[in-house]
PDB file of C-alpha atoms in Angstrom:
ATOM      1  CA  GLY A  17       0.224  25.022 216.963  1.00 74.00           C
ATOM      2  CA  ARG A  18       3.400  23.215 217.820  1.00 82.00           C
ATOM      3  CA  LEU A  19       6.362  24.349 219.917  1.00 86.00           C
ATOM      4  CA  PRO A  20       9.381  25.450 217.857  1.00 87.00           C
ATOM      5  CA  SER A  21      11.709  24.730 220.790  1.00 82.00           C
ATOM      6  CA  THR A  22      12.205  22.325 223.697  1.00 81.00           C
ATOM      7  CA  TRP A  23      11.215  23.427 227.203  1.00 85.00           C
ATOM      8  CA  PRO A  24      13.124  22.053 230.226  1.00 82.00           C
ATOM      9  CA  THR A  25      11.460  20.842 233.408  1.00 83.00           C
ATOM     10  CA  ASP A  26      13.738  23.231 235.308  1.00 79.00           C
ATOM     11  CA  ASP A  27      16.817  25.362 234.552  1.00 74.00           C
ATOM     12  CA  HIS A  28      19.242  22.610 235.589  1.00 70.00           C
ATOM     13  CA  ASP A  29      17.919  20.308 232.860  1.00 68.00           C
ATOM     14  CA  GLU A  30      18.869  22.598 229.980  1.00 68.00           C
ATOM     15  CA  ALA A  31      20.853  20.618 227.397  1.00 58.00           C
ATOM     16  CA  ILE A  32      22.819  23.617 226.052  1.00 59.00           C
ATOM     17  CA  VAL A  33      25.384  24.667 228.623  1.00 61.00           C
ATOM     18  CA  ALA A  34      28.295  26.154 226.676  1.00 65.00           C
ATOM     19  CA  THR A  35      26.930  28.855 224.369  1.00 71.00           C
ATOM     20  CA  MET A  36      29.243  31.832 223.979  1.00 72.00           C
ATOM     21  CA  PRO A  37      28.906  34.966 221.817  1.00 81.00           C
ATOM     22  CA  HIS A  38      31.780  35.638 219.404  1.00 82.00           C
ATOM     23  CA  ASP A  39      31.873  38.545 216.917  1.00 91.00           C
ATOM     24  CA  GLY A  40      28.105  39.019 217.117  1.00 88.00           C
ATOM     25  CA  ARG A  41      27.325  35.322 216.650  1.00 86.00           C
ATOM     26  CA  LEU A  42      26.423  32.605 219.123  1.00 79.00           C
ATOM     27  CA  ILE A  43      28.856  29.706 219.030  1.00 76.00           C
ATOM     28  CA  TYR A  44      27.406  26.406 220.218  1.00 72.00           C
ATOM     29  CA  ALA A  45      30.015  23.993 221.581  1.00 72.00           C
ATOM     30  CA  GLU A  46      27.408  21.244 221.099  1.00 74.00           C
ATOM     31  CA  GLY A  47      27.828  21.401 217.310  1.00 73.00           C
ATOM     32  CA  ARG A  48      24.791  19.893 215.578  1.00 77.00           C
ATOM     33  CA  ASP A  49      23.293  18.675 218.868  1.00 76.00           C
ATOM     34  CA  VAL A  50      21.481  21.957 219.568  1.00 72.00           C
ATOM     35  CA  GLY A  51      17.872  22.136 220.770  1.00 71.00           C
ATOM     36  CA  TYR A  52      15.915  18.883 220.705  1.00 73.00           C
ATOM     37  CA  ARG A  53      18.983  17.096 219.288  1.00 76.00           C
ATOM     38  CA  GLY A  54      20.941  17.856 222.481  1.00 75.00           C
ATOM     39  CA  TRP A  55      18.133  16.499 224.628  1.00 76.00           C
ATOM     40  CA  LEU A  56      18.145  13.268 222.624  1.00 77.00           C
ATOM     41  CA  ARG A  57      21.949  12.919 222.686  1.00 76.00           C
ATOM     42  CA  HIS A  58      22.050  13.252 226.483  1.00 77.00           C
ATOM     43  CA  GLY A  59      18.947  11.163 227.192  1.00 78.00           C
ATOM     44  CA  ARG A  60      17.199  13.971 229.074  1.00 79.00           C
ATOM     45  CA  GLN A  61      13.408  14.195 229.305  1.00 82.00           C
ATOM     46  CA  PRO A  62      12.069  17.740 228.746  1.00 83.00           C
ATOM     47  CA  ALA A  63       8.818  19.110 230.149  1.00 86.00           C
ATOM     48  CA  PHE A  64       7.636  19.837 226.588  1.00 88.00           C
ATOM     49  CA  PRO A  65       9.573  18.471 223.575  1.00 84.00           C
ATOM     50  CA  PHE A  66      10.114  20.176 220.226  1.00 82.00           C
ATOM     51  CA  GLY A  67       6.914  19.855 218.193  1.00 84.00           C
ATOM     52  CA  TYR A  68       4.651  19.396 221.228  1.00 88.00           C
ATOM     53  CA  GLY A  69       1.151  20.799 220.918  1.00 86.00           C
ATOM     54  CA  LEU A  70      -2.436  20.350 221.979  1.00 86.00           C
ATOM     55  CA  GLY A  71      -5.634  20.436 219.967  1.00 89.00           C
ATOM     56  CA  TYR A  72      -9.362  20.410 220.493  1.00 91.00           C
ATOM     57  CA  THR A  73     -10.062  17.048 218.896  1.00 95.00           C
ATOM     58  CA  SER A  74      -8.707  13.483 218.771  1.00 96.00           C
ATOM     59  CA  TRP A  75      -7.065  11.615 215.907  1.00 97.00           C
ATOM     60  CA  SER A  76      -6.728   8.020 214.755  1.00 98.00           C
ATOM     61  CA  TRP A  77      -3.596   7.325 212.716  1.00 97.00           C
ATOM     62  CA  ALA A  78      -3.480   4.651 210.001  1.00 98.00           C
ATOM     63  CA  GLU A  79      -0.390   2.708 208.972  1.00 96.00           C
ATOM     64  CA  VAL A  80       2.504   4.828 207.723  1.00 97.00           C
ATOM     65  CA  VAL A  81       3.471   4.157 204.088  1.00 98.00           C
ATOM     66  CA  VAL A  82       7.020   5.020 202.964  1.00 97.00           C
ATOM     67  CA  ASP A  83       7.877   5.196 199.261  1.00 97.00           C
ATOM     68  CA  MET A  84      11.620   5.288 198.538  1.00 96.00           C
ATOM     69  CA  HIS A  85      12.640   6.780 195.190  1.00 94.00           C
ATOM     70  CA  ALA A  86      15.812   8.017 193.484  1.00 96.00           C
ATOM     71  CA  ASP A  87      15.610  11.578 194.800  1.00 93.00           C
ATOM     72  CA  GLY A  88      14.439  10.826 198.347  1.00 92.00           C
ATOM     73  CA  MET A  89      11.290   9.457 199.874  1.00 95.00           C
ATOM     74  CA  THR A  90       7.630  10.215 200.423  1.00 98.00           C
ATOM     75  CA  VAL A  91       5.814   9.391 203.652  1.00 98.00           C
ATOM     76  CA  ASP A  92       2.009   9.109 203.646  1.00 98.00           C
ATOM     77  CA  VAL A  93      -0.237   8.501 206.625  1.00 98.00           C
ATOM     78  CA  GLY A  94      -4.013   8.551 206.867  1.00 98.00           C
ATOM     79  CA  LEU A  95      -5.535  10.427 209.774  1.00 98.00           C
ATOM     80  CA  THR A  96      -9.163  10.331 210.875  1.00 99.00           C
ATOM     81  CA  ASN A  97     -10.633  13.041 213.064  1.00 98.00           C
ATOM     82  CA  VAL A  98     -12.440  10.941 215.690  1.00 98.00           C
ATOM     83  CA  GLY A  99     -13.270  13.893 217.922  1.00 97.00           C
ATOM     84  CA  PRO A 100     -16.320  16.142 218.173  1.00 97.00           C
ATOM     85  CA  ARG A 101     -14.922  19.200 216.377  1.00 97.00           C
ATOM     86  CA  ALA A 102     -12.839  20.238 213.395  1.00 98.00           C
ATOM     87  CA  GLY A 103      -9.111  20.312 213.966  1.00 96.00           C
ATOM     88  CA  ALA A 104      -5.595  20.246 212.622  1.00 96.00           C
ATOM     89  CA  GLU A 105      -2.818  17.711 213.153  1.00 94.00           C
ATOM     90  CA  VAL A 106       0.884  17.898 212.333  1.00 93.00           C
ATOM     91  CA  VAL A 107       2.746  14.800 211.146  1.00 95.00           C
ATOM     92  CA  GLN A 108       6.488  14.983 211.801  1.00 93.00           C
ATOM     93  CA  VAL A 109       9.002  12.682 210.083  1.00 95.00           C
ATOM     94  CA  TYR A 110      12.378  12.111 211.730  1.00 92.00           C
ATOM     95  CA  LEU A 111      15.434  10.341 210.328  1.00 92.00           C
ATOM     96  CA  SER A 112      18.417   8.754 212.061  1.00 87.00           C
ATOM     97  CA  ARG A 113      21.740   7.269 211.071  1.00 88.00           C
ATOM     98  CA  PRO A 114      22.809   4.840 213.837  1.00 88.00           C
ATOM     99  CA  GLY A 115      26.533   4.313 214.234  1.00 88.00           C
ATOM    100  CA  SER A 116      27.481   7.703 212.796  1.00 85.00           C
ATOM    101  CA  ASP A 117      28.343  11.078 214.278  1.00 82.00           C
ATOM    102  CA  ALA A 118      25.042  12.465 212.948  1.00 82.00           C
ATOM    103  CA  PRO A 119      22.452  13.658 215.475  1.00 83.00           C
ATOM    104  CA  VAL A 120      20.477  10.884 217.201  1.00 80.00           C
ATOM    105  CA  ARG A 121      17.568  11.908 214.948  1.00 85.00           C
ATOM    106  CA  TRP A 122      16.577  15.022 213.050  1.00 86.00           C
ATOM    107  CA  LEU A 123      13.393  16.498 211.640  1.00 89.00           C
ATOM    108  CA  ALA A 124      13.277  15.627 207.936  1.00 94.00           C
ATOM    109  CA  GLY A 125       9.876  17.124 207.174  1.00 96.00           C
ATOM    110  CA  PHE A 126       6.351  17.722 208.326  1.00 95.00           C
ATOM    111  CA  ALA A 127       2.829  18.179 207.022  1.00 97.00           C
ATOM    112  CA  ARG A 128      -0.191  19.837 208.575  1.00 96.00           C
ATOM    113  CA  VAL A 129      -3.690  18.597 207.771  1.00 97.00           C
ATOM    114  CA  HIS A 130      -7.175  19.837 208.647  1.00 98.00           C
ATOM    115  CA  ALA A 131     -10.270  17.657 208.994  1.00 98.00           C
ATOM    116  CA  GLU A 132     -13.893  17.917 210.049  1.00 98.00           C
ATOM    117  CA  PRO A 133     -15.282  15.411 212.602  1.00 98.00           C
ATOM    118  CA  GLY A 134     -15.353  11.926 211.054  1.00 98.00           C
ATOM    119  CA  GLN A 135     -13.302  12.992 208.030  1.00 99.00           C
ATOM    120  CA  THR A 136     -10.213  11.022 206.929  1.00 99.00           C
ATOM    121  CA  VAL A 137      -7.348  12.877 205.261  1.00 99.00           C
ATOM    122  CA  THR A 138      -3.860  11.914 204.091  1.00 98.00           C
ATOM    123  CA  ALA A 139      -0.760  13.742 205.279  1.00 98.00           C
ATOM    124  CA  ARG A 140       2.122  13.600 202.803  1.00 98.00           C
ATOM    125  CA  VAL A 141       5.704  14.485 203.691  1.00 98.00           C
ATOM    126  CA  ASP A 142       8.141  14.690 200.762  1.00 93.00           C
TER     127      ASP A 142
END
């Protein structure tokens, strides 16, 4: 599995510092820079980043192929299980818009693949 949140090295490293409840809702003064986006914006290094995870095998990644089309893009990458046992890998695709007020980068999509030892599979993120 992969972590759905970012874990700080210690409490003083937490990127969210001004969260206040209001009418039953949490209001984040950080705006869109919540979670891993706040860590990126402030250049802090967490103990375990969003999406971190361990497995019981090793992977070799091929070249990433990006196909741009009218309604978005498709990202394909070949992965070969080079370890001794079956396993799963998660490919995460992030986007950025330098020079804007958008987050430093954000998760645009992901794909999880399974493979037996020696097997090559393709992960596709639409």
